[in-house]
Tab-separated table of C-alpha atoms (C1' of nucleotides) in Angstrom:
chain	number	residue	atom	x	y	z
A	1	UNK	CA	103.793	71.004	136.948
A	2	UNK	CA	107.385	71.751	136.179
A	3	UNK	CA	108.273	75.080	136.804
A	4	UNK	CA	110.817	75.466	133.451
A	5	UNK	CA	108.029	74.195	131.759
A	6	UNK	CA	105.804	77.105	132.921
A	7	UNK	CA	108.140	79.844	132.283
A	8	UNK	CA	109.375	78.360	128.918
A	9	UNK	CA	105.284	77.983	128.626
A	10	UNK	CA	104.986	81.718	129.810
A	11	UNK	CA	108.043	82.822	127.699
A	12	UNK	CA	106.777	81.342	124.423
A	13	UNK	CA	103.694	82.771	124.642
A	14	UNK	CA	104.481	86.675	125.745
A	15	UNK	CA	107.417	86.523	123.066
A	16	UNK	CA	104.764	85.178	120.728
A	17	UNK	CA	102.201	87.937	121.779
A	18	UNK	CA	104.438	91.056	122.279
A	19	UNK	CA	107.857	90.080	120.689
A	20	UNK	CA	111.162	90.019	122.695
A	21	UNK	CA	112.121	93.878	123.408
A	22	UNK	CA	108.198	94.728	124.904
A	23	UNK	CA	108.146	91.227	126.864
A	24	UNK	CA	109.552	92.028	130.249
A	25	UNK	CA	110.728	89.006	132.617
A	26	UNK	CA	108.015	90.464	134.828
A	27	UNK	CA	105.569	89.709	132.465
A	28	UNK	CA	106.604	86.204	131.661
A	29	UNK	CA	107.174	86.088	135.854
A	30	UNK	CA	103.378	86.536	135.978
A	31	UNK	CA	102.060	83.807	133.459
A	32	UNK	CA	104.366	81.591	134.778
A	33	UNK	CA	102.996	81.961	138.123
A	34	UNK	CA	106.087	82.186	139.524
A	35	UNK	CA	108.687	85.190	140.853
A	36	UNK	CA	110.444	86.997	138.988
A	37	UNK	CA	114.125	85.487	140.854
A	38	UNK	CA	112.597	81.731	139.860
A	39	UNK	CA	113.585	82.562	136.295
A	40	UNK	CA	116.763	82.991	137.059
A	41	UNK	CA	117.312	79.608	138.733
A	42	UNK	CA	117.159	78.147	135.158
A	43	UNK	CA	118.086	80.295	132.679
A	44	UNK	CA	121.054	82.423	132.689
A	45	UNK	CA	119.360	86.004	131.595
A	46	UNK	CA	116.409	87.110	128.780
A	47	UNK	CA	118.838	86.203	125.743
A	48	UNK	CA	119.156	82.646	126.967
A	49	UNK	CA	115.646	82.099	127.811
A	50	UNK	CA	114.933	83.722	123.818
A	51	UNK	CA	117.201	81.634	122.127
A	52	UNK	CA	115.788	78.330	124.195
A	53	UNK	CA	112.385	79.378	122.762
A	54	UNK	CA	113.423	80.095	119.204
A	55	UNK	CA	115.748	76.833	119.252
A	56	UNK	CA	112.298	75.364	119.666
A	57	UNK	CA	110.335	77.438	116.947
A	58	UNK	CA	113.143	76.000	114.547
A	59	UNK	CA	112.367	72.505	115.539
A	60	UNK	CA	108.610	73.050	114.801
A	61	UNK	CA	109.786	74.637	111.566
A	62	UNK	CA	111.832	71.668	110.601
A	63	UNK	CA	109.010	68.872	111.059
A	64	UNK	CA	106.690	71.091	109.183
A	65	UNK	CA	109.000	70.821	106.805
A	66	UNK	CA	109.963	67.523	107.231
A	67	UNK	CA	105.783	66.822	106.646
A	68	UNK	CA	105.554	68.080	103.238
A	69	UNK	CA	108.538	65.904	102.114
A	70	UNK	CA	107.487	62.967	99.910
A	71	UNK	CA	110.343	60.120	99.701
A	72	UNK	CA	109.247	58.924	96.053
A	73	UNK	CA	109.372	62.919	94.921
A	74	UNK	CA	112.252	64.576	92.910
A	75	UNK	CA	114.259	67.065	94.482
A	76	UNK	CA	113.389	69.750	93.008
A	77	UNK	CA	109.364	68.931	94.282
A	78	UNK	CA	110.645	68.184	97.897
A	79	UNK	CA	112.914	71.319	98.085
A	80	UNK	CA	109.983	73.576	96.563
A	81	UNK	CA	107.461	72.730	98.871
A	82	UNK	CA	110.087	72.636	101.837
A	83	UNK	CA	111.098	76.095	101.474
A	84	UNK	CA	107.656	77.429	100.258
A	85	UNK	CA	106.477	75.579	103.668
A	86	UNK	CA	109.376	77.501	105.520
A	87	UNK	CA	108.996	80.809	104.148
A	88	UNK	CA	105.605	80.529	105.157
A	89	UNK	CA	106.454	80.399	108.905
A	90	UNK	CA	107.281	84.056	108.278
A	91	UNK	CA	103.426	84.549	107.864
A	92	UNK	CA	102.014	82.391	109.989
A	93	UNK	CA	103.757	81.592	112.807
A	94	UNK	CA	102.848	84.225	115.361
A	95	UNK	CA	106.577	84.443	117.221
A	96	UNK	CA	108.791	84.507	113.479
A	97	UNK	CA	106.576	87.368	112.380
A	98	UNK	CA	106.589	89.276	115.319
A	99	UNK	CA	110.731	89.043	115.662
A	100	UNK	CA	110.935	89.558	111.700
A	101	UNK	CA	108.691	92.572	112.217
A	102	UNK	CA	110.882	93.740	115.299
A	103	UNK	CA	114.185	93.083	113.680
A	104	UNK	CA	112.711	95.734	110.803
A	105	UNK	CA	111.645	98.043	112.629
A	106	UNK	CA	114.422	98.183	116.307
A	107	UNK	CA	117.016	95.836	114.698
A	108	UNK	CA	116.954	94.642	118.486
A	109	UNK	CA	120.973	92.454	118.475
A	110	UNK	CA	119.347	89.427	119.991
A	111	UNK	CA	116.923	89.269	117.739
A	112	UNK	CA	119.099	89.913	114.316
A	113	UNK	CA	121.559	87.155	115.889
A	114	UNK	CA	118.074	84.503	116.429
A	115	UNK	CA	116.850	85.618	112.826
A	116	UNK	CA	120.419	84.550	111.537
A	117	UNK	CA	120.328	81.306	113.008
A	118	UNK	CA	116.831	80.305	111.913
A	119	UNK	CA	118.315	81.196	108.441
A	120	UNK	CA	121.117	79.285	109.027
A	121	UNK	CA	118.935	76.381	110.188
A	122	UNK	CA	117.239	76.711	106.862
A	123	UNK	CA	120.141	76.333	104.824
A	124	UNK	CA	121.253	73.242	107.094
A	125	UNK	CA	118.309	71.553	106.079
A	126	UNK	CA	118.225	72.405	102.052
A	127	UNK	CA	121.665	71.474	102.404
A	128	UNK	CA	121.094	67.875	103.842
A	129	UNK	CA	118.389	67.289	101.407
A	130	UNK	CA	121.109	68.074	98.388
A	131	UNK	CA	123.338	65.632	100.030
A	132	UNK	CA	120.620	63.085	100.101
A	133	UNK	CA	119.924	63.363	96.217
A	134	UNK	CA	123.113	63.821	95.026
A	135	UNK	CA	124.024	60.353	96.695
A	136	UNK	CA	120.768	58.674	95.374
A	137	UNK	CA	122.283	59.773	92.095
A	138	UNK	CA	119.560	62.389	91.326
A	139	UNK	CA	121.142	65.418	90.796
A	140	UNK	CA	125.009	66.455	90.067
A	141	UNK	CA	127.485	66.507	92.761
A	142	UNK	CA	127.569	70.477	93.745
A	143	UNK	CA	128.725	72.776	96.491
A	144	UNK	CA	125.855	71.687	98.178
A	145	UNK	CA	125.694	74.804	100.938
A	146	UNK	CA	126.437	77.442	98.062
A	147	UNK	CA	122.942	75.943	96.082
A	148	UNK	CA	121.244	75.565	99.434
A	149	UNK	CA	122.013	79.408	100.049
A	150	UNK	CA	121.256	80.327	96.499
A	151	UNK	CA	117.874	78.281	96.391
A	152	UNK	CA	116.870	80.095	100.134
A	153	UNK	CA	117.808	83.359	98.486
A	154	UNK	CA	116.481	82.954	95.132
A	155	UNK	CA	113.167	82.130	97.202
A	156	UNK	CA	113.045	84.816	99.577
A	157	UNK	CA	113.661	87.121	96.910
A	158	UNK	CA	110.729	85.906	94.482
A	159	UNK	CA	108.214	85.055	97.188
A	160	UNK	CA	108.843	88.200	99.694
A	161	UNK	CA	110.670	90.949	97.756
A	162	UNK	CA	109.136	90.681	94.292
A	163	UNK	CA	105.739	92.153	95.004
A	164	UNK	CA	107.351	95.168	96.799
A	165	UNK	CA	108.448	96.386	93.209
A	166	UNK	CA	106.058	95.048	90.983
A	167	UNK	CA	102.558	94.899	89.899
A	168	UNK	CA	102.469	91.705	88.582
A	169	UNK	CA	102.867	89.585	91.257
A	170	UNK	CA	103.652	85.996	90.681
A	171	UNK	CA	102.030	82.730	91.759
A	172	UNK	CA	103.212	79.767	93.624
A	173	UNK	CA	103.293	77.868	90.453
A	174	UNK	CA	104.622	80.477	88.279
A	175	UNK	CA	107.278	80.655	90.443
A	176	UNK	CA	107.912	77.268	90.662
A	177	UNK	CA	107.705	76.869	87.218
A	178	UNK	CA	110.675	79.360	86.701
A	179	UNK	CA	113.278	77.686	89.481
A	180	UNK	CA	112.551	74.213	87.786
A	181	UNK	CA	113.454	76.747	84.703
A	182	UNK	CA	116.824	77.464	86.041
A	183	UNK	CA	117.960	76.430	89.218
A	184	UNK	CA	116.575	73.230	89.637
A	185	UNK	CA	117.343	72.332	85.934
A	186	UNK	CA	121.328	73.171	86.090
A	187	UNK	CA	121.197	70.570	88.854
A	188	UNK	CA	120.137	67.945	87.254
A	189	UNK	CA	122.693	64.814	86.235
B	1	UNK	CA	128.016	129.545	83.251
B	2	UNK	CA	124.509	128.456	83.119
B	3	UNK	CA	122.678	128.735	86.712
B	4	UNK	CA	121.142	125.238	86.057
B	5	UNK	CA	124.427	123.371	85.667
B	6	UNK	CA	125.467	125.057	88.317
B	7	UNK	CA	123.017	124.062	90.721
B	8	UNK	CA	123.203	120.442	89.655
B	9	UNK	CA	127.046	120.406	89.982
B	10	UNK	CA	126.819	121.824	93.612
B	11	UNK	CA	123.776	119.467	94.718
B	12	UNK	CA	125.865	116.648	93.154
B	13	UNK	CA	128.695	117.670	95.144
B	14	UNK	CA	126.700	117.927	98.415
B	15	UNK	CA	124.863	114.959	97.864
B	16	UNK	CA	127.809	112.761	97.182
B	17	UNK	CA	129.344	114.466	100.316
B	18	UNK	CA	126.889	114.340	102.987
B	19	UNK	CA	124.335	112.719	101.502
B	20	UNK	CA	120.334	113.203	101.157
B	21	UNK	CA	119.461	114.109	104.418
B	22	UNK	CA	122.438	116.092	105.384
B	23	UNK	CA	122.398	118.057	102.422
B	24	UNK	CA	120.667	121.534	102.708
B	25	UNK	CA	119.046	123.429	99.906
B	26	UNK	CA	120.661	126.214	101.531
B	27	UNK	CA	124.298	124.385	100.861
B	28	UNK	CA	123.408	123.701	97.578
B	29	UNK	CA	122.489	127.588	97.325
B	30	UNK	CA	125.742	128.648	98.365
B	31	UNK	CA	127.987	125.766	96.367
B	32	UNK	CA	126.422	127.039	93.598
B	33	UNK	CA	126.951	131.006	94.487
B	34	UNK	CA	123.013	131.441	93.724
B	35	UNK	CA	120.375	132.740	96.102
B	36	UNK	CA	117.981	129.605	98.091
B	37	UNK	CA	115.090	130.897	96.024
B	38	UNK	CA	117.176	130.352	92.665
B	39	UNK	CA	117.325	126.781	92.747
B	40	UNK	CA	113.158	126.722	93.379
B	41	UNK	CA	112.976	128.047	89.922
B	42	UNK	CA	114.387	125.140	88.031
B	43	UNK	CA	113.707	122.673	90.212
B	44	UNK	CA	110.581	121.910	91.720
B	45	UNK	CA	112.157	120.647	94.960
B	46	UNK	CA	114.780	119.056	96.801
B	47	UNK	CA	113.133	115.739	95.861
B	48	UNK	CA	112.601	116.344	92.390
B	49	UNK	CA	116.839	117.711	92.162
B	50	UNK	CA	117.773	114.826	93.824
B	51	UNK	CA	115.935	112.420	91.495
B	52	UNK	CA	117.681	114.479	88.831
B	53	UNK	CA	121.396	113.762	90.082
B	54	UNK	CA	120.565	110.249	90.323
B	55	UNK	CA	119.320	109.449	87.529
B	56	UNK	CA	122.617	111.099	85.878
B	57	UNK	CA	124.517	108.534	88.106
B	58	UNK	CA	122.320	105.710	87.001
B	59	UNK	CA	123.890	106.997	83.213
B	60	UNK	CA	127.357	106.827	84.912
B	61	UNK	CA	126.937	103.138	86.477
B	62	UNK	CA	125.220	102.300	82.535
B	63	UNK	CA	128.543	103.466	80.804
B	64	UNK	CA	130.572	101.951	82.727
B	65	UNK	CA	128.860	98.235	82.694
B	66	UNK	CA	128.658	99.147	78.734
B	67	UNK	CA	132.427	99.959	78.897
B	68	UNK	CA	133.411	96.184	80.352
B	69	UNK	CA	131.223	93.992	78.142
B	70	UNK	CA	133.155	92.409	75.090
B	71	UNK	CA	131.057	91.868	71.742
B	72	UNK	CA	132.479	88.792	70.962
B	73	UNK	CA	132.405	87.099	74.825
B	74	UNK	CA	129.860	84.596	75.906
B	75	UNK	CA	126.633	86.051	77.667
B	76	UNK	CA	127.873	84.342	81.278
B	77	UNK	CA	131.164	86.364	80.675
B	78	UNK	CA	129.420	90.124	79.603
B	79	UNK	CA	127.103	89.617	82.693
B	80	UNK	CA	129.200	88.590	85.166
B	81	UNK	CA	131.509	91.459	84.729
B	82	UNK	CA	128.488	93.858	84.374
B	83	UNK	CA	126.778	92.742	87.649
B	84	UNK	CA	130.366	93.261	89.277
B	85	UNK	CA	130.969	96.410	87.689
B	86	UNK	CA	127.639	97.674	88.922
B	87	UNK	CA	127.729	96.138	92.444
B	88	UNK	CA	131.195	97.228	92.915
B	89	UNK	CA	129.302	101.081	92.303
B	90	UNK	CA	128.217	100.156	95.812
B	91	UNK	CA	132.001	100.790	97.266
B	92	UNK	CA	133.333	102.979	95.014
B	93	UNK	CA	131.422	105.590	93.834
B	94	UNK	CA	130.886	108.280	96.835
B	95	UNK	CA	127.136	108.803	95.840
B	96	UNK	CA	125.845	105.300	96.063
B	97	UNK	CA	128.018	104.511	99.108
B	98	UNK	CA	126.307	107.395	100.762
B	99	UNK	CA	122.433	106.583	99.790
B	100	UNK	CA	122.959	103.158	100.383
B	101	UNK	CA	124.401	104.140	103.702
B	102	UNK	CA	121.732	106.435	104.383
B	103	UNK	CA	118.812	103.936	103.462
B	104	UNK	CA	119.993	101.865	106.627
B	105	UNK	CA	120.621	104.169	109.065
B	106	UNK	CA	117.619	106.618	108.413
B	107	UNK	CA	115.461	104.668	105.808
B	108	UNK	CA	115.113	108.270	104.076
B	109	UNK	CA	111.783	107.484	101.775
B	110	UNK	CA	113.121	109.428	99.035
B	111	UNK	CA	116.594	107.332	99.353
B	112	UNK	CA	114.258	104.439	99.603
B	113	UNK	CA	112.760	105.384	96.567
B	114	UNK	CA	115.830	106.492	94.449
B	115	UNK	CA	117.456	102.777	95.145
B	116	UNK	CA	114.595	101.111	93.833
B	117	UNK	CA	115.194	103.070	91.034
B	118	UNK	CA	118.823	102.153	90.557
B	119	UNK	CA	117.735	98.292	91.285
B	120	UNK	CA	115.517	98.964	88.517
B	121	UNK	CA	117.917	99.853	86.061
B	122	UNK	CA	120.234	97.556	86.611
B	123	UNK	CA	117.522	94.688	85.765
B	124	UNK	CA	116.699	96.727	82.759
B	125	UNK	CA	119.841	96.658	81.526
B	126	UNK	CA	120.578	92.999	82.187
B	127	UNK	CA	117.066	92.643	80.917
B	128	UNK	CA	118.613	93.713	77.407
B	129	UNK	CA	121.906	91.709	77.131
B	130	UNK	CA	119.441	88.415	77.783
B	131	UNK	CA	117.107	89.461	74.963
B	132	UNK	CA	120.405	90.722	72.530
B	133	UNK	CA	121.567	86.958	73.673
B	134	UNK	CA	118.795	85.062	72.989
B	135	UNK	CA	118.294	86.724	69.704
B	136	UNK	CA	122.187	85.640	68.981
B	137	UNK	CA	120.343	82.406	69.431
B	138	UNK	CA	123.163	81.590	72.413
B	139	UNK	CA	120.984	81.294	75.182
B	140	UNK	CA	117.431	79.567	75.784
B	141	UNK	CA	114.405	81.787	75.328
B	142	UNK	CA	113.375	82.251	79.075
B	143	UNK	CA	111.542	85.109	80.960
B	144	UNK	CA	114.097	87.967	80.266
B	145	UNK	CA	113.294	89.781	83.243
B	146	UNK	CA	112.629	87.258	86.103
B	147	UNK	CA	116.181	85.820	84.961
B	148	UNK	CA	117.792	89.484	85.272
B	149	UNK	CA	115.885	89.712	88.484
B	150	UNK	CA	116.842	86.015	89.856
B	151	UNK	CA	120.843	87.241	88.608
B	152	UNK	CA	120.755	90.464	90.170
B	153	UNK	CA	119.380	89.486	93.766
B	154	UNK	CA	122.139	85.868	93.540
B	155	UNK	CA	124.853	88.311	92.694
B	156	UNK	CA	123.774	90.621	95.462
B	157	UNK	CA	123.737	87.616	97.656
B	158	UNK	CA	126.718	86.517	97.300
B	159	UNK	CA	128.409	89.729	97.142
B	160	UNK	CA	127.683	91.303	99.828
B	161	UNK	CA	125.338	89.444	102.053
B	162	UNK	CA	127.497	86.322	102.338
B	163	UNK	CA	130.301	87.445	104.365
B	164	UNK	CA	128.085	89.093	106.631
B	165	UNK	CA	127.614	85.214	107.633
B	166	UNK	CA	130.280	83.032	106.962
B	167	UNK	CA	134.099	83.154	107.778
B	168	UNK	CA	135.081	81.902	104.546
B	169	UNK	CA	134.686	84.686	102.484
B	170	UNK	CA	134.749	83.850	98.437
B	171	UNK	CA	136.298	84.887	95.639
B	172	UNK	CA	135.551	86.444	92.783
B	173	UNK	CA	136.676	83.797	90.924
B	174	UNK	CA	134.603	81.389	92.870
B	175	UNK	CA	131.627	83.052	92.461
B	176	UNK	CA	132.024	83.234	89.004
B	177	UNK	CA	132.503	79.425	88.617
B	178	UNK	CA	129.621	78.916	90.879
B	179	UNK	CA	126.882	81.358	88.738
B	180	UNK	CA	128.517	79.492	85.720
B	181	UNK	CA	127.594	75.886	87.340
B	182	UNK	CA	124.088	76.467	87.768
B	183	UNK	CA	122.392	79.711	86.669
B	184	UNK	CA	123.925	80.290	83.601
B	185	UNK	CA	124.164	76.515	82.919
B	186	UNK	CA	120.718	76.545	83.254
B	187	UNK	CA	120.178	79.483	79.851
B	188	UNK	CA	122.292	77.490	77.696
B	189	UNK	CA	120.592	75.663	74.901
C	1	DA	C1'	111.764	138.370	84.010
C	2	DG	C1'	114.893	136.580	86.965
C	3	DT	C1'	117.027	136.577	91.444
C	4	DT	C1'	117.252	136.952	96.262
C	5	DG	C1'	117.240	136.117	101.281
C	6	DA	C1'	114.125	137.199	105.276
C	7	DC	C1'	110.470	134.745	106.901
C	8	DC	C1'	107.198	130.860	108.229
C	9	DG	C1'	105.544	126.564	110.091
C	10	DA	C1'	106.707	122.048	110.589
C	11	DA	C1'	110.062	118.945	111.841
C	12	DA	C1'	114.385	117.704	113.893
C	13	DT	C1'	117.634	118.075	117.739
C	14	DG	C1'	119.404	117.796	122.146
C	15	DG	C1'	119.455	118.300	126.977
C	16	DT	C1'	116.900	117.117	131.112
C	17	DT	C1'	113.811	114.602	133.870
C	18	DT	C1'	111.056	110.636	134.592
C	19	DT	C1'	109.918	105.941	134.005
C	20	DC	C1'	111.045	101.333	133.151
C	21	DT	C1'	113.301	96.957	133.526
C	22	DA	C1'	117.186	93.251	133.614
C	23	DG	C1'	119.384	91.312	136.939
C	24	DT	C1'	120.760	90.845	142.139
C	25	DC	C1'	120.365	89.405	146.730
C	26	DA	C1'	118.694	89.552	151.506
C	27	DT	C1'	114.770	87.549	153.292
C	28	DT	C1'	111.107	84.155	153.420
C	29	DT	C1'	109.040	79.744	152.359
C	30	DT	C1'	109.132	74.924	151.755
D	1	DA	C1'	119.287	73.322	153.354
D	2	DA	C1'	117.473	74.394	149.070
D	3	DA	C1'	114.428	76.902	146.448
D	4	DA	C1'	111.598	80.835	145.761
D	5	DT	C1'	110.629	85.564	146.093
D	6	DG	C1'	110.033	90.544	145.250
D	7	DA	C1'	112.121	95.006	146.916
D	8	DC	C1'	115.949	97.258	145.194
D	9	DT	C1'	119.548	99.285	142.063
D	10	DA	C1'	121.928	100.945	138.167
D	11	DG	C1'	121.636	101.871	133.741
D	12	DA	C1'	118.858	102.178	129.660
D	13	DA	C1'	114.845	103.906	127.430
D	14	DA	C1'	111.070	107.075	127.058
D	15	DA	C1'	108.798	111.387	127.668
D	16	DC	C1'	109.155	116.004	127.715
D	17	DC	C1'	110.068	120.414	125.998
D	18	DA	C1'	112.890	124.468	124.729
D	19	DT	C1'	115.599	125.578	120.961
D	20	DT	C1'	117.338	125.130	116.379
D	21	DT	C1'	117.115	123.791	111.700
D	22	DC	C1'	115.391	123.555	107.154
D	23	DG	C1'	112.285	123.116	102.988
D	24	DG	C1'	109.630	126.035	100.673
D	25	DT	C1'	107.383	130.822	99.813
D	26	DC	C1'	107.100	135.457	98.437
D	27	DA	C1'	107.631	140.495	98.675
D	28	DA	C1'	111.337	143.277	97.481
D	29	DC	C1'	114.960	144.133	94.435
D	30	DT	C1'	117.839	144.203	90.175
DNA sequence: AGTTGACCGAAATGGTTTTCTAGTCATTTT
DNA sequence: AAAATGACTAGAAAACCATTTCGGTCAACT
């Protein structure tokens, strides 16, 4: 088999396991099967190699996404589940939590910079989805990357930080029930 | 003068200085010309005094949103001015600067703590100009607190997380017209 | 009764040594 | 010749430990 196949293979799975300041090229070197120099031959230094695997994470992220869209469903359904679906990821997908984790606790560069651009990727997305719906005539014409910031923020902050400082905490549907309140509502024509 | 004024007008001092951590009760002491052991008699800690000079700043921040909200202005006008008031206590007033500081660099738990507490406030007091508003009859009858919660963390957002990420920083102004395009569009009846 | 600062143990600090690791490159393998 | 390798290096991080600092106490003092 390939050999950038086996380290990206080897890569994805020690950041995945140990998170990208405790993986040593050594390490991925190992599973890979291959010397430590090989690595080198394809990608330019640890960074590079990271940011290969995360620009693959993202992609996963964004047809898991992509999955719980329904054509025939109003926006405010589709965006919902979309970012519900992506905030998720933060849970369950074993590399996101480990670099959200190491971000908290080292604040590692590399990894603040990857965290930013799976952000950014979020808001990308959101952002395209407004687009679609405000041309299909479903919702007003809007800054759409200032709501697609507001609507990852608004979501991060109900979903994530609200529990932190309250006993209450809120379900999926009371929360969606209060951005179709608001947010969602404002948008519409 | 009375020791206890005293002692909170030198830990004040110190506090708004060097902050939490780099405060001594022994600094405090001598600010406040009183023996270390002095202070231990009217306060039960360093904890406990620093709780105290925070909450009298949380009194500050409170008169001064008071002092910029108009009777007679919309609701979108009063709290737009009081969540810029407030988050512009981030900059300008040496205390917060310093906790807030502090919190990031050293993640102090009892600077932890103290901001929650200020958070806290500042949703309470929001929490109050919705429920004076919706009384007035000018806004919808929504979840008071979730929508001072949902304002808070957007205005926070855009603030001062924002240009951490984009080039094109915004404007006041354009912040303003964007909260009054969707969230507060959203309240009115 | 109220105040004080010497004192204590726990924690922080900082300087030094040791270990670790990203990246290189001379050598080996294909 | 081209690709692969792992011993090697320099610099960063960790471990270590002696020393200092500081929150809190309390016996002495006013």
């Amino acid at each position: 088999m390939d050999r950038k196949q086996e380290i990206l293979l080897a890569a994805n799975k020690s950041f995945s396991l140990f998170g990208y300041k405790a993986t040593t090229m050594e390490q991925i070197a190992k599973i890979a099967n291959v010397g430590k120099g090989t690595i080198y031959n394809f990608f330019e230094n640890k960074e590079v190699l990271f940011q290969e695997i995360v620009l693959h994470m993202i992609e996963e992220m964004k047809q898991e996404a992509i999955h719980v869209i329904r054509e025939d469903a109003q926006f405010q359904e589709n965006a919902h589940a979309a970012l519900m679906k992506m905030l998720e990821f933060r849970e369950t997908h074993q590399l996101y939590a480990k670099i959200i984790d190491e971000e908290k606790q080292w604040k590692t560069p590399a990894v603040k910079h990857v965290i930013g651009q799976v952000e950014q990727a979020i808001v990308s997305f959101i952002c395209e989805k407004i687009d679609k719906y405000v041309q299909k005539g479903e919702i007003r014409q809007v800054n759409a990357e200032l709501v697609a910031y507001l609507l990852l923020k608004a979501y991060v902050a109900f979903v994530n930080d609200w529990n932190l400082t309250h006993d209450n905490s809120l379900s999926e549907e009371e929360i969606a029930n209060f951005f179709q309140d608001t947010i969602f509502r404002s948008l519409a024509i």
